[in-house]
mmCIF file of C-alpha atoms and ligand atoms in Angstrom:
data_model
loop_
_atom_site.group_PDB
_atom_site.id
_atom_site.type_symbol
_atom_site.label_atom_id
_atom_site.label_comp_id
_atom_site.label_asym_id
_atom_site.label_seq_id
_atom_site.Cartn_x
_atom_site.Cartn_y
_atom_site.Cartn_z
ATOM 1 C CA UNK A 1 -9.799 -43.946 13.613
ATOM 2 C CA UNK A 2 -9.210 -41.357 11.515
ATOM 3 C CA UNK A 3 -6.054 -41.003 9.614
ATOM 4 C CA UNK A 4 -3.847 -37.791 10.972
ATOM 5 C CA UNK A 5 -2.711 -35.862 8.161
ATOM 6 C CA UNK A 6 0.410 -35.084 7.178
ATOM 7 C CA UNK A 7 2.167 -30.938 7.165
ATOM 8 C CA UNK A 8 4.957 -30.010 5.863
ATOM 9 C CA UNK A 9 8.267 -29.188 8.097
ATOM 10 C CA UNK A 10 7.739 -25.706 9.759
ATOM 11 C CA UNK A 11 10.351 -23.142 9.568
ATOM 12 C CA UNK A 12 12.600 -20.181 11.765
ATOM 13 C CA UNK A 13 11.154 -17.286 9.982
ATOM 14 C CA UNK A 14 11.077 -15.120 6.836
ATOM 15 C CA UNK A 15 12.436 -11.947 4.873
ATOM 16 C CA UNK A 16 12.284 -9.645 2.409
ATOM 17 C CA UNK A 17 14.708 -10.478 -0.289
ATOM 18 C CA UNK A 18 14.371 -8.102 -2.585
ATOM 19 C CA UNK A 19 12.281 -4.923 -3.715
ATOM 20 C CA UNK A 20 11.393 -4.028 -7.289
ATOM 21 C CA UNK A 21 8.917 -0.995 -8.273
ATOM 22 C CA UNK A 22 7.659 1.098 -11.035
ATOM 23 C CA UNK A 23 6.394 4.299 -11.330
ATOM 24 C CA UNK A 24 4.367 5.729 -14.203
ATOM 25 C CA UNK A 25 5.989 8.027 -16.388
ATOM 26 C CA UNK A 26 3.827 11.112 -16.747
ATOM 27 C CA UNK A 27 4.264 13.421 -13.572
ATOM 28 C CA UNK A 28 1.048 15.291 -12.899
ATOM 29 C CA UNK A 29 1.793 18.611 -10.946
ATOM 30 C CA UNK A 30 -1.072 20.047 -8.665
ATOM 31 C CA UNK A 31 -1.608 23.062 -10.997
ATOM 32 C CA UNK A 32 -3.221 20.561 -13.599
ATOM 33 C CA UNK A 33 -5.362 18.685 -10.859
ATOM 34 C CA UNK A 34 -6.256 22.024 -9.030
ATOM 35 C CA UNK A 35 -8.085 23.726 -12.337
ATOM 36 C CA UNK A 36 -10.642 21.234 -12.031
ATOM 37 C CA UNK A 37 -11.643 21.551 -8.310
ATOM 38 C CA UNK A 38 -11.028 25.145 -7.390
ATOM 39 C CA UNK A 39 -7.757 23.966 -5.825
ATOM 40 C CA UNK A 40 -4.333 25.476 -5.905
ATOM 41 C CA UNK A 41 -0.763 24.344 -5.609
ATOM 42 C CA UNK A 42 -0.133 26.134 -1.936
ATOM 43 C CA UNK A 43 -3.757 24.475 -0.557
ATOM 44 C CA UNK A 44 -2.329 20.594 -1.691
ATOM 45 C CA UNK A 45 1.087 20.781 -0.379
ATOM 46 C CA UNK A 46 -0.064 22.560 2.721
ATOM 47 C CA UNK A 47 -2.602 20.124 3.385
ATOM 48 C CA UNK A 48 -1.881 17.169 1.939
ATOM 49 C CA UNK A 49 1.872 17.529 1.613
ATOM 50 C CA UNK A 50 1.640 16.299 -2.158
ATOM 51 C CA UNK A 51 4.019 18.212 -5.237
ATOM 52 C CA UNK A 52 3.465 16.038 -7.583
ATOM 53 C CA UNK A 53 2.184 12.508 -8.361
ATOM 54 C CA UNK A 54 2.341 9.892 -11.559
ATOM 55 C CA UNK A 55 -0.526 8.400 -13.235
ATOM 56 C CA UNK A 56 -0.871 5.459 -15.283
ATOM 57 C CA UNK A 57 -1.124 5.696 -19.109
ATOM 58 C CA UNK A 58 -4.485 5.324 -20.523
ATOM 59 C CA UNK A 59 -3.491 1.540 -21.462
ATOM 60 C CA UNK A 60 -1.039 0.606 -19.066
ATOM 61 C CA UNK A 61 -3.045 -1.576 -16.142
ATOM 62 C CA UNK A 62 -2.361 -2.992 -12.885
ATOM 63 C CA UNK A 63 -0.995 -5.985 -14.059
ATOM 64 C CA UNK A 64 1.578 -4.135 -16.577
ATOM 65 C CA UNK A 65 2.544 -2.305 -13.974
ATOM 66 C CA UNK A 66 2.807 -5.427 -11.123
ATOM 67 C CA UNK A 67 4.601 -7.073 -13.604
ATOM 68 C CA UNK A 68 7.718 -4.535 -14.087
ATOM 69 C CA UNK A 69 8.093 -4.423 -9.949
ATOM 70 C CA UNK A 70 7.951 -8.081 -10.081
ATOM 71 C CA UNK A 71 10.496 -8.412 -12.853
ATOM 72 C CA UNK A 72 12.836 -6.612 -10.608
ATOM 73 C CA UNK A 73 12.230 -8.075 -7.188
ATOM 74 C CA UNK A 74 12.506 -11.456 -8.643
ATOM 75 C CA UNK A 75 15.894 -10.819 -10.388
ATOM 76 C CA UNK A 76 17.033 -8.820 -7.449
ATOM 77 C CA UNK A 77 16.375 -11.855 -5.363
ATOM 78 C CA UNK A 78 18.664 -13.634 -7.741
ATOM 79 C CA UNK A 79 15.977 -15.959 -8.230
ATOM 80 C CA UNK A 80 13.945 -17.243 -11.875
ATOM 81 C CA UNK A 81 10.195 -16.647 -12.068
ATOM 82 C CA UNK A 82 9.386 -20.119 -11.651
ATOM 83 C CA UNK A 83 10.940 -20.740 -8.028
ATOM 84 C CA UNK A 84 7.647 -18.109 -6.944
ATOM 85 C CA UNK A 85 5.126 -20.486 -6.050
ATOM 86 C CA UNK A 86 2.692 -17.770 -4.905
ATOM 87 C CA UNK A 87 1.762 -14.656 -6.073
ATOM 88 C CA UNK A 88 0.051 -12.211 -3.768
ATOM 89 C CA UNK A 89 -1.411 -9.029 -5.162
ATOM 90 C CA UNK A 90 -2.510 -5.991 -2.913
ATOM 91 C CA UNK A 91 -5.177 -3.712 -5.448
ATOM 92 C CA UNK A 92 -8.368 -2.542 -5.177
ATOM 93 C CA UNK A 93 -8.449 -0.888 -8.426
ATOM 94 C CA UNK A 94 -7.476 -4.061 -10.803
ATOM 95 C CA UNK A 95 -10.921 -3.661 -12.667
ATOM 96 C CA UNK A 96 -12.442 -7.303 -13.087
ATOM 97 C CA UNK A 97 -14.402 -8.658 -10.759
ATOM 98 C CA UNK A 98 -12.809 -11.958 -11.778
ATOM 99 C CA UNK A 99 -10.362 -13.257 -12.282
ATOM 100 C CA UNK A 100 -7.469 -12.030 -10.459
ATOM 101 C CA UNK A 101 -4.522 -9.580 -11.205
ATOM 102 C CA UNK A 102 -2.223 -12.274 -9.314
ATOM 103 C CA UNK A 103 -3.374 -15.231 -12.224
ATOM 104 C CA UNK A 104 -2.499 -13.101 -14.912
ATOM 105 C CA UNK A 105 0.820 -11.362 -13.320
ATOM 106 C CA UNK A 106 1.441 -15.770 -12.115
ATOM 107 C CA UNK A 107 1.261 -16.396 -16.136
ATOM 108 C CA UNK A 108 2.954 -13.293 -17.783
ATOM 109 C CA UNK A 109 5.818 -13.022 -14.910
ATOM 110 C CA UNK A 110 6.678 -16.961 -15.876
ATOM 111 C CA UNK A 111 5.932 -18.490 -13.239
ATOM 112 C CA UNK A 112 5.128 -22.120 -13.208
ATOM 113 C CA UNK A 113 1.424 -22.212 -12.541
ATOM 114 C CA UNK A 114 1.745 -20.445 -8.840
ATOM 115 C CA UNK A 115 -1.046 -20.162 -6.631
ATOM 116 C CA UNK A 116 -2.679 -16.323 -7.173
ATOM 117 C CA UNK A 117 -4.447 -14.693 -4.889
ATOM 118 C CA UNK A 118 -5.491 -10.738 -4.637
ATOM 119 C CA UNK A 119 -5.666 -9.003 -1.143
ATOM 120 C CA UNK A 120 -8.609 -6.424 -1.154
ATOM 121 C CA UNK A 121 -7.408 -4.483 2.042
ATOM 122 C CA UNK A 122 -6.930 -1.133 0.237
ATOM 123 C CA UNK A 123 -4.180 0.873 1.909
ATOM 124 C CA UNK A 124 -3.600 -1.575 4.574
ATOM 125 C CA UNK A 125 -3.274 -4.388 1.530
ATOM 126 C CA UNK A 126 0.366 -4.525 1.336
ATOM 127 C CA UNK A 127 1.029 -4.870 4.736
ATOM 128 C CA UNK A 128 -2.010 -7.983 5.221
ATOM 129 C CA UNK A 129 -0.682 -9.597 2.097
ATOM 130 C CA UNK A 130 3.161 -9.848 4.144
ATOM 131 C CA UNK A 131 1.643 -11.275 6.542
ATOM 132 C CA UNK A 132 0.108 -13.836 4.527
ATOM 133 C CA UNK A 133 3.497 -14.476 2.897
ATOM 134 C CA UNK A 134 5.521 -14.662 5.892
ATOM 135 C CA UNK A 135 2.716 -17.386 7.472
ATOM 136 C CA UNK A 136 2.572 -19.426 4.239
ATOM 137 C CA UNK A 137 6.616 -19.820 4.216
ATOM 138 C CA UNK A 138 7.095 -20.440 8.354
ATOM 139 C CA UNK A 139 4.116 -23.315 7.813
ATOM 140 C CA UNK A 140 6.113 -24.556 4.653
ATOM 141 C CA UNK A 141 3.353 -24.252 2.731
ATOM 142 C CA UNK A 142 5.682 -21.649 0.476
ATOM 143 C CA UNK A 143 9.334 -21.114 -0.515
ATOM 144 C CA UNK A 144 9.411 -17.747 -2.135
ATOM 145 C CA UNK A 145 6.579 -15.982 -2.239
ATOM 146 C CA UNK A 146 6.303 -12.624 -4.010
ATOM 147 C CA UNK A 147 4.200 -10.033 -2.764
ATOM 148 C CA UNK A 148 2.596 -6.759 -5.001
ATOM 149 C CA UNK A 149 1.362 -3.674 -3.710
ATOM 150 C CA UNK A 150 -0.403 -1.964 -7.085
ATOM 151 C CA UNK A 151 -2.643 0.716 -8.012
ATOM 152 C CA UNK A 152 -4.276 2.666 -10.956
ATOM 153 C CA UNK A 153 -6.519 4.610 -9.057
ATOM 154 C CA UNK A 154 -6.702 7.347 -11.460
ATOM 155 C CA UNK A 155 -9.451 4.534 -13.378
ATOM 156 C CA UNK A 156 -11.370 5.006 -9.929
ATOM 157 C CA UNK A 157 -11.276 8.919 -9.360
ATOM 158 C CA UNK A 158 -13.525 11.210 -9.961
ATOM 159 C CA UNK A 159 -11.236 14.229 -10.801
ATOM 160 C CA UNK A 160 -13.768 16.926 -10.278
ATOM 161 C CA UNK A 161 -14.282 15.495 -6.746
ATOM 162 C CA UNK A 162 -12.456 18.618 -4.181
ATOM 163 C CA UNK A 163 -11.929 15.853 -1.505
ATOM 164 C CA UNK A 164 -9.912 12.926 -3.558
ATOM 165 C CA UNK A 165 -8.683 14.018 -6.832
ATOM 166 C CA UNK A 166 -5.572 15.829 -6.059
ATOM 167 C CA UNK A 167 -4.207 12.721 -3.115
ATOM 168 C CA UNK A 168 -4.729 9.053 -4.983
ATOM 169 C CA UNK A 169 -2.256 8.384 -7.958
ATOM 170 C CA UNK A 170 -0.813 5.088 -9.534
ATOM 171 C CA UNK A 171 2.419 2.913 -9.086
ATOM 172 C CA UNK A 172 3.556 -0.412 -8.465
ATOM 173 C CA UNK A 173 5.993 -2.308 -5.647
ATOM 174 C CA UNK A 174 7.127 -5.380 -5.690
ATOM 175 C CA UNK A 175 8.663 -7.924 -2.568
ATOM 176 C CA UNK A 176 10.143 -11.582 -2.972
ATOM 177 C CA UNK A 177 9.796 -13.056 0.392
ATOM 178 C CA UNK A 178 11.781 -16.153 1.219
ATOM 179 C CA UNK A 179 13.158 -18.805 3.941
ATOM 180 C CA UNK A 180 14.841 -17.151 6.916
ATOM 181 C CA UNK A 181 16.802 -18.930 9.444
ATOM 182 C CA UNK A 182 15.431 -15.990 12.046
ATOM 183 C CA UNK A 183 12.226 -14.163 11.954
ATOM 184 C CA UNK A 184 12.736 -11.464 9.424
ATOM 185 C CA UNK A 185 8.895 -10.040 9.323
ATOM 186 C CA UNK A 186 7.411 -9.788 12.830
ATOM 187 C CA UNK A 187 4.231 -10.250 14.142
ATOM 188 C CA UNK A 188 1.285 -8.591 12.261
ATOM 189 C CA UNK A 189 -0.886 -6.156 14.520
ATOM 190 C CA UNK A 190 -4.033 -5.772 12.352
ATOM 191 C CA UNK A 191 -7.838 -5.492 12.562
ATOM 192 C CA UNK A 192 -10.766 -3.291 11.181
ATOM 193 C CA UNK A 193 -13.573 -0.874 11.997
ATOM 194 C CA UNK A 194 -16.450 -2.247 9.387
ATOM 195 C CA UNK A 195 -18.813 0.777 11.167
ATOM 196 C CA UNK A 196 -16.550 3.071 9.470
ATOM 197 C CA UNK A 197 -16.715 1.524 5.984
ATOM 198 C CA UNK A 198 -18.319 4.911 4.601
ATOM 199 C CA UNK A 199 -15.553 6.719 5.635
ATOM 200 C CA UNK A 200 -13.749 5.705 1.976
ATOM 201 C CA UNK A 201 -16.074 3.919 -0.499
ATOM 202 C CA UNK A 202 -17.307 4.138 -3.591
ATOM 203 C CA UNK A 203 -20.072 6.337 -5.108
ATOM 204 C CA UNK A 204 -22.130 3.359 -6.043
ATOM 205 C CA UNK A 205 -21.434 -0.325 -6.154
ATOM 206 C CA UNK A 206 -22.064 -2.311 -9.174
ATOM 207 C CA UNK A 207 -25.283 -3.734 -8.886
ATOM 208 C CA UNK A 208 -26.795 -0.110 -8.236
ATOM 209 C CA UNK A 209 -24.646 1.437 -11.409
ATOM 210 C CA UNK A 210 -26.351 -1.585 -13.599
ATOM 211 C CA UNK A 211 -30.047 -0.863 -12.389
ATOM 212 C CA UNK A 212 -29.534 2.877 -12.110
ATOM 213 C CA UNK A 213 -26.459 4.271 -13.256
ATOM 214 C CA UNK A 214 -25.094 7.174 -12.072
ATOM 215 C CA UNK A 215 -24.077 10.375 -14.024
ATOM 216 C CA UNK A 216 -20.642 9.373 -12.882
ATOM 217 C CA UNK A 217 -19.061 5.751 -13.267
ATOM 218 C CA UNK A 218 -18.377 3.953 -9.456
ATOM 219 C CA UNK A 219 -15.535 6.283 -8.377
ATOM 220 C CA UNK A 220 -13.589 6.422 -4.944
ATOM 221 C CA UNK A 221 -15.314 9.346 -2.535
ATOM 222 C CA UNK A 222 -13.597 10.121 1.030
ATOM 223 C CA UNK A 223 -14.668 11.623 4.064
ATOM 224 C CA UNK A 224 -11.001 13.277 4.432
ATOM 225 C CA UNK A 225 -11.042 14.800 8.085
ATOM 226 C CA UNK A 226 -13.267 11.377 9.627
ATOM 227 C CA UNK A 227 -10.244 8.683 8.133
ATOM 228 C CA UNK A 228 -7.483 11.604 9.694
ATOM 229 C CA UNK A 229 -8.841 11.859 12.547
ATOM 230 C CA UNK A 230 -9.167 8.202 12.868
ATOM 231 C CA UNK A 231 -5.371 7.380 11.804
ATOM 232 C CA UNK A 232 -4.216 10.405 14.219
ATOM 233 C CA UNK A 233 -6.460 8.738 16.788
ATOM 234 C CA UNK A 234 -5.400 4.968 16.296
ATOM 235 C CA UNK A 235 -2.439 4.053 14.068
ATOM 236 C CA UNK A 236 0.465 5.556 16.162
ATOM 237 C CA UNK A 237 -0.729 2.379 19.045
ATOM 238 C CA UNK A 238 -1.324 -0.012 16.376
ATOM 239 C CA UNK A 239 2.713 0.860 15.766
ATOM 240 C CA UNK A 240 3.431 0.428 19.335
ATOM 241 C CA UNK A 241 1.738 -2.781 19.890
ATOM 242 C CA UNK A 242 4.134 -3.978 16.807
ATOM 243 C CA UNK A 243 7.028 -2.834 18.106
ATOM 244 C CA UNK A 244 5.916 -4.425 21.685
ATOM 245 C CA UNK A 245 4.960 -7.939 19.079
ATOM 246 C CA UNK A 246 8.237 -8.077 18.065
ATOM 247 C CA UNK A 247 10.179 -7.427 21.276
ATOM 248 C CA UNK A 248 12.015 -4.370 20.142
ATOM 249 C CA UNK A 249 12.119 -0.814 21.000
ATOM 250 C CA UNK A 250 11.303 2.185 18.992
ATOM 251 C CA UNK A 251 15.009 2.921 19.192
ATOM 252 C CA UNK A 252 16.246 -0.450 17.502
ATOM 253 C CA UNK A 253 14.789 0.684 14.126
ATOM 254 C CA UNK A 254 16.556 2.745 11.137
ATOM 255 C CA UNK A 255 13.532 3.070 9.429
ATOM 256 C CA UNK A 256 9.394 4.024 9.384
ATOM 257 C CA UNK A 257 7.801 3.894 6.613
ATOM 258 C CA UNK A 258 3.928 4.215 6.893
ATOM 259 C CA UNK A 259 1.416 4.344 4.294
ATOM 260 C CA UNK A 260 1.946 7.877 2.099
ATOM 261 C CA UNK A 261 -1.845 8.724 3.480
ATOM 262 C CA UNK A 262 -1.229 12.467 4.084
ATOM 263 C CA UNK A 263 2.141 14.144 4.914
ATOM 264 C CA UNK A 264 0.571 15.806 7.780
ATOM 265 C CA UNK A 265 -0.366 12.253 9.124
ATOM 266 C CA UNK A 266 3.267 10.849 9.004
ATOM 267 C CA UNK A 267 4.251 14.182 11.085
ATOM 268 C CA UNK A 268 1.449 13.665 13.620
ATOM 269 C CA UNK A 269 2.612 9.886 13.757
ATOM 270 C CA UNK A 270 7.002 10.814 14.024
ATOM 271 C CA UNK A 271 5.694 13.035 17.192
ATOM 272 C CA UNK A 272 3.661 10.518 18.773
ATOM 273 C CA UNK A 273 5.660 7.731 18.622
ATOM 274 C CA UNK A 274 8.603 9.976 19.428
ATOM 275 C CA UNK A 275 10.569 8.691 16.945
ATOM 276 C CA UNK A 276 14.206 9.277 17.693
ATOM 277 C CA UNK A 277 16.317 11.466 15.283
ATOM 278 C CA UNK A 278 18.163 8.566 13.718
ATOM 279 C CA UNK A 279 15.246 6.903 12.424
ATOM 280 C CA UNK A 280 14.626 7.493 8.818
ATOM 281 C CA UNK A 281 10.858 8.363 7.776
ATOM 282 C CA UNK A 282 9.647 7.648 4.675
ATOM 283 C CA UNK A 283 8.295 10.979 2.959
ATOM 284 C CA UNK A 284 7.403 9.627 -0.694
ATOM 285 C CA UNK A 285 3.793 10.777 -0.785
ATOM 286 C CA UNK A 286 5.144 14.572 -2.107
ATOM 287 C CA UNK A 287 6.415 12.967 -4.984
ATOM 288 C CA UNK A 288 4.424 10.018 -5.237
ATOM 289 C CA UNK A 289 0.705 10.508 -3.971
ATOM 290 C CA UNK A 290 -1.210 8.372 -2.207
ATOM 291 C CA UNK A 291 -0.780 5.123 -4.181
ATOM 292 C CA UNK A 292 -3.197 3.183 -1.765
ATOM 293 C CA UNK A 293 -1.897 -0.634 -1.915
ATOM 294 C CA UNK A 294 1.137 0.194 -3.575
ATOM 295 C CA UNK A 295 2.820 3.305 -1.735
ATOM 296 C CA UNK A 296 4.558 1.313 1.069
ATOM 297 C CA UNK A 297 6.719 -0.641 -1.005
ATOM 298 C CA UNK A 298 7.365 2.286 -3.408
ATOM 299 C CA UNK A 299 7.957 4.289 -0.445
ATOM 300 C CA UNK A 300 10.209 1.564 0.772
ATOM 301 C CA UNK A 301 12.020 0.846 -2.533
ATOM 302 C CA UNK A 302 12.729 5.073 -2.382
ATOM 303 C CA UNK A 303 14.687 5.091 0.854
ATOM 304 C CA UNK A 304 16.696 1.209 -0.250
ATOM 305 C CA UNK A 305 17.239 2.779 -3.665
ATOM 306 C CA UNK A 306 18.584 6.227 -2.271
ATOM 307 C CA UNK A 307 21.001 4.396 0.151
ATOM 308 C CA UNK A 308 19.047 5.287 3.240
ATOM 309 C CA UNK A 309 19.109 2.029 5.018
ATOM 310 C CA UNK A 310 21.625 -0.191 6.120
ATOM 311 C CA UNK A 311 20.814 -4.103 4.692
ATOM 312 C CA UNK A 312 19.486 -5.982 7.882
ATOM 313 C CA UNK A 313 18.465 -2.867 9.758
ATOM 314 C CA UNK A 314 15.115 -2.657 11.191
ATOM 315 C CA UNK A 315 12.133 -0.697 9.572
ATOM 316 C CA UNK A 316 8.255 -0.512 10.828
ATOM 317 C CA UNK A 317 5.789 -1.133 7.744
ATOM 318 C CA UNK A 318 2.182 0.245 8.654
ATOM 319 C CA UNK A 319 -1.123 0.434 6.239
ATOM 320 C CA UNK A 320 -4.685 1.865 7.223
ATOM 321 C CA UNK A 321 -7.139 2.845 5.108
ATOM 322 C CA UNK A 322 -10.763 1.568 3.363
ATOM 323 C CA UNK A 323 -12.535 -0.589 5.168
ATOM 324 C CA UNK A 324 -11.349 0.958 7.548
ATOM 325 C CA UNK A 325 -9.018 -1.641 8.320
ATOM 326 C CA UNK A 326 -5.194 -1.201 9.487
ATOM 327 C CA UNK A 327 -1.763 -3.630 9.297
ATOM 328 C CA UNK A 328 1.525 -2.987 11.108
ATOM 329 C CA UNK A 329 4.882 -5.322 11.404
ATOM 330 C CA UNK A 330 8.394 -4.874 11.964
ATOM 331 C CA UNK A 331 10.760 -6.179 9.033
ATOM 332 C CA UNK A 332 14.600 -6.806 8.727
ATOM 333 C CA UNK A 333 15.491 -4.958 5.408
ATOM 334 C CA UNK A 334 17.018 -6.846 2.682
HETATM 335 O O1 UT7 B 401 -5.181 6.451 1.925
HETATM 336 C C1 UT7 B 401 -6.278 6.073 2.667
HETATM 337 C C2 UT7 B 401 -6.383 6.873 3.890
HETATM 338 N N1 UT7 B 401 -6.630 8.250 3.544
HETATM 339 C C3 UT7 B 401 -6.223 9.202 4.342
HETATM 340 O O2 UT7 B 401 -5.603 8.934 5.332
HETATM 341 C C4 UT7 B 401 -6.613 10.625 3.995
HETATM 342 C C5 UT7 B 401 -6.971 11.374 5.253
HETATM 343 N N2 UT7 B 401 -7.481 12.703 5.027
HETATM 344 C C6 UT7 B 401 -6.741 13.701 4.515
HETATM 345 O O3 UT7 B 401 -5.615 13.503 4.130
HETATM 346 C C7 UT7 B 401 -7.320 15.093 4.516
HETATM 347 O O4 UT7 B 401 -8.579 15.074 5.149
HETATM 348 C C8 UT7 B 401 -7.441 15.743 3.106
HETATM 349 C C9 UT7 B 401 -6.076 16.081 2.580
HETATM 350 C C10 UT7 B 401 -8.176 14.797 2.164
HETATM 351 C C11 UT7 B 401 -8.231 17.063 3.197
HETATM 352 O O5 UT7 B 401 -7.577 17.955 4.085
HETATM 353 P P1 UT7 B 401 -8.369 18.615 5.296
HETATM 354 O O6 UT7 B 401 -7.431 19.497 5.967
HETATM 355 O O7 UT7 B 401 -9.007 17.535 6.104
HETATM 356 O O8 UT7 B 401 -9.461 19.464 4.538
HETATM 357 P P2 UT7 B 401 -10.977 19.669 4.948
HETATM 358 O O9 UT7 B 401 -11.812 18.698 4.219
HETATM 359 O O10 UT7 B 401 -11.102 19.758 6.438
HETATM 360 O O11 UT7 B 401 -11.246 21.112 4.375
HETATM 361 C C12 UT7 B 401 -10.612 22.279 4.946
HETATM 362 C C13 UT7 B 401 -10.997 23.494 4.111
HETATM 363 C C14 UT7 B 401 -12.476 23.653 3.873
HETATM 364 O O12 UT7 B 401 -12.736 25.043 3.799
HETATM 365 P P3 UT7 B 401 -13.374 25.854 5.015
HETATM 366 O O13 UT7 B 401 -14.656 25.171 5.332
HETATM 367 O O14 UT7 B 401 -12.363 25.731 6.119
HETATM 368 O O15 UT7 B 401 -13.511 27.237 4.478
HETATM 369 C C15 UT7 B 401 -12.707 23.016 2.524
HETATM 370 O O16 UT7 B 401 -13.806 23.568 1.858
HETATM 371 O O17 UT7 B 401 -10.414 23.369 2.812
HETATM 372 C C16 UT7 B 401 -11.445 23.376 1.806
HETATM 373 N N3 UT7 B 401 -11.075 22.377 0.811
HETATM 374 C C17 UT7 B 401 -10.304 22.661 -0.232
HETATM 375 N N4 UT7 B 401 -9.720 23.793 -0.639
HETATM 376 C C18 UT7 B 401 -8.965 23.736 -1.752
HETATM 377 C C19 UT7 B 401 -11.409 21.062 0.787
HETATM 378 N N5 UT7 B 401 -10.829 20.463 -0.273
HETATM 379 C C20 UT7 B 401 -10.156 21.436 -0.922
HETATM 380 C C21 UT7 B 401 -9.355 21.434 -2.077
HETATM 381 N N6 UT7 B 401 -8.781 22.602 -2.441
HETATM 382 N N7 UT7 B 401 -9.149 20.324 -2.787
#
């Protein structure tokens, strides 16, 4: 007979530790972005809800930038770089097609060997790679696991383009996830629409830029009004169905932070859920941009850092974007 193997003791649950992040240091105002595209300042905040947004230094990448979030999660979690034995990196704009930003952020944050592994979900990537954390460490496959949300999308934009150059921007956040003796990350509510993958792609992939390249290196292009029409139409029950996952009410949270997509899509979202008064809503995108990957755990790092939140209250995390694919789960706040 064959021999049954072994697994390791399951446990209770997980949580957020800590949150680290890092933001570039050159602001870019829409004034700058709007010269190129027969834009203006009113037309971006109106529509998009965007002031201003950072981008990335011309040699400051993904990992440079994952790895001063991480610094700061880990130390917040009053933990040393080599208790992380996995490193999970959200990004769709680390620029190798091998090997991956988590290996090299594993080696330069000091950890000891941990496993790496990136999470190409775009916008919904932070959100899938919590997941993954929270399953690794309740099947004791992990202790602490730390989980990146990072972009440099301005390597990926084409700033003449009128429908994507004045939303996408860069930044970094940062979560340890750990041991819980409760569940502190709910159930995930996530899927896809692969019929939609148009809807946010790139102008050419990298087989047809070798054979016949472009005018324009592979850069991000968006059908704007299809992917709002599509969150408008489908992310507000993707929120319900992980509040009804978790067995709590839209009243038992302090916070909502979705992804920084579009202002206008977080206001559509607050009405539809009918998101009581008391409930905090994360509004980082006019500051921030769209950072893709990386603008739910900046935009969650905003509201911890202003004082926002009470510690242990409840906040709803949702991402949707590219693919088009969506995550959603409730978390206890560190
Ligand atoms: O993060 C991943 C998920 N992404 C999203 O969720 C983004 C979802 N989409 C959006 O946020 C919005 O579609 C945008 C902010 C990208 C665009 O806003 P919109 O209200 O959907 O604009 P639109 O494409 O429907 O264009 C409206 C009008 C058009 O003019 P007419 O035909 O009404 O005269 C466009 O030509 O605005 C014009 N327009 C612009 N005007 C100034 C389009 N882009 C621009 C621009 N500046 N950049």
């Amino acid at each position: 007979m064959t021999k049954a193997l072994r697994l390791p003791p399951t446990r209770a649950g997980s949580r957020i530790m800590s949150i680290g992040s890092y933001r570039p240091s050159r602001v870019v105002d829409n004034v700058e972005i709007a010269a190129r595209i027969e834009s203006s300042d009113e037309w971006i905040r109106d529509r998009s809800g965007i002031i201003e947004r950072r981008w990335a230094a011309a040699d400051e990448t993904v990992v440079d930038m994952a790895l001063i979030a991480s610094g700061k999660a880990v130390a917040a979690a009053g933990l040393s770089p080599e208790q992380i034995s996995m490193v999970l990196v959200a990004t769709v704009t680390h620029p190798y097609q091998t090997p991956s930003a988590a290996a090299e952020l594993a080696a330069r944050l000091g950890t000891n060997g941990a496993g790496a592994l990136d999470v190409a979900a775009a916008c919904a990537g932070f959100c899938y790679a919590l997941s993954i954390a929270d399953s690794l460490i309740r099947t004791g496959s992990s202790e602490y696991v730390l989980v990146v949300g990072v972009e440099k999308l301005t390597d990926f934009l084409n700033l003449d383009d009128r429908g994507s150059a004045f939303i996408f921007a860069d930044g970094a956040g940062a979560v340890v996830v750990g041991p819980a003796d409760h569940p502190g990350i709910g159930p995930v509510v996530w899927g896809s629409d692969g019929d939609q993958k148009d809807a946010i792609t790139m102008t050419q992939s990298w087989a047809e830029y070798r054979t016949e390249p472009g005018e324009q290196f592979p850069a991000l292009t968006m059908q704007g009004q299809q992917v709002f029409r599509w969150a408008i139409g489908e992310i507000s029950k993707v929120c319900v169905q992980a509040l009804e996952a978790a067995g709590v009410t839209i009243d038992d949270l302090v916070a909502f932070v979705p992804h920084q997509a579009n202002m206008r899509i977080t206001d559509a979202m607050v009405k539809q859920l009918k998101l009581p008064e008391h409930v905090v809503v994360a509004r980082d995108i006019a500051t921030t941009g769209n950072t893709s990957a990386a603008s739910v755990p900046l935009a969650l790092d905003r509201l911890v850092e202003n004082g926002e939140l009470p510690g242990g209250g409840l906040a709803l995390l949702v991402g949707f974007g590219a693919g088009l694919a969506f995550a959603a789960q409730v978390v206890e706040l560190p």
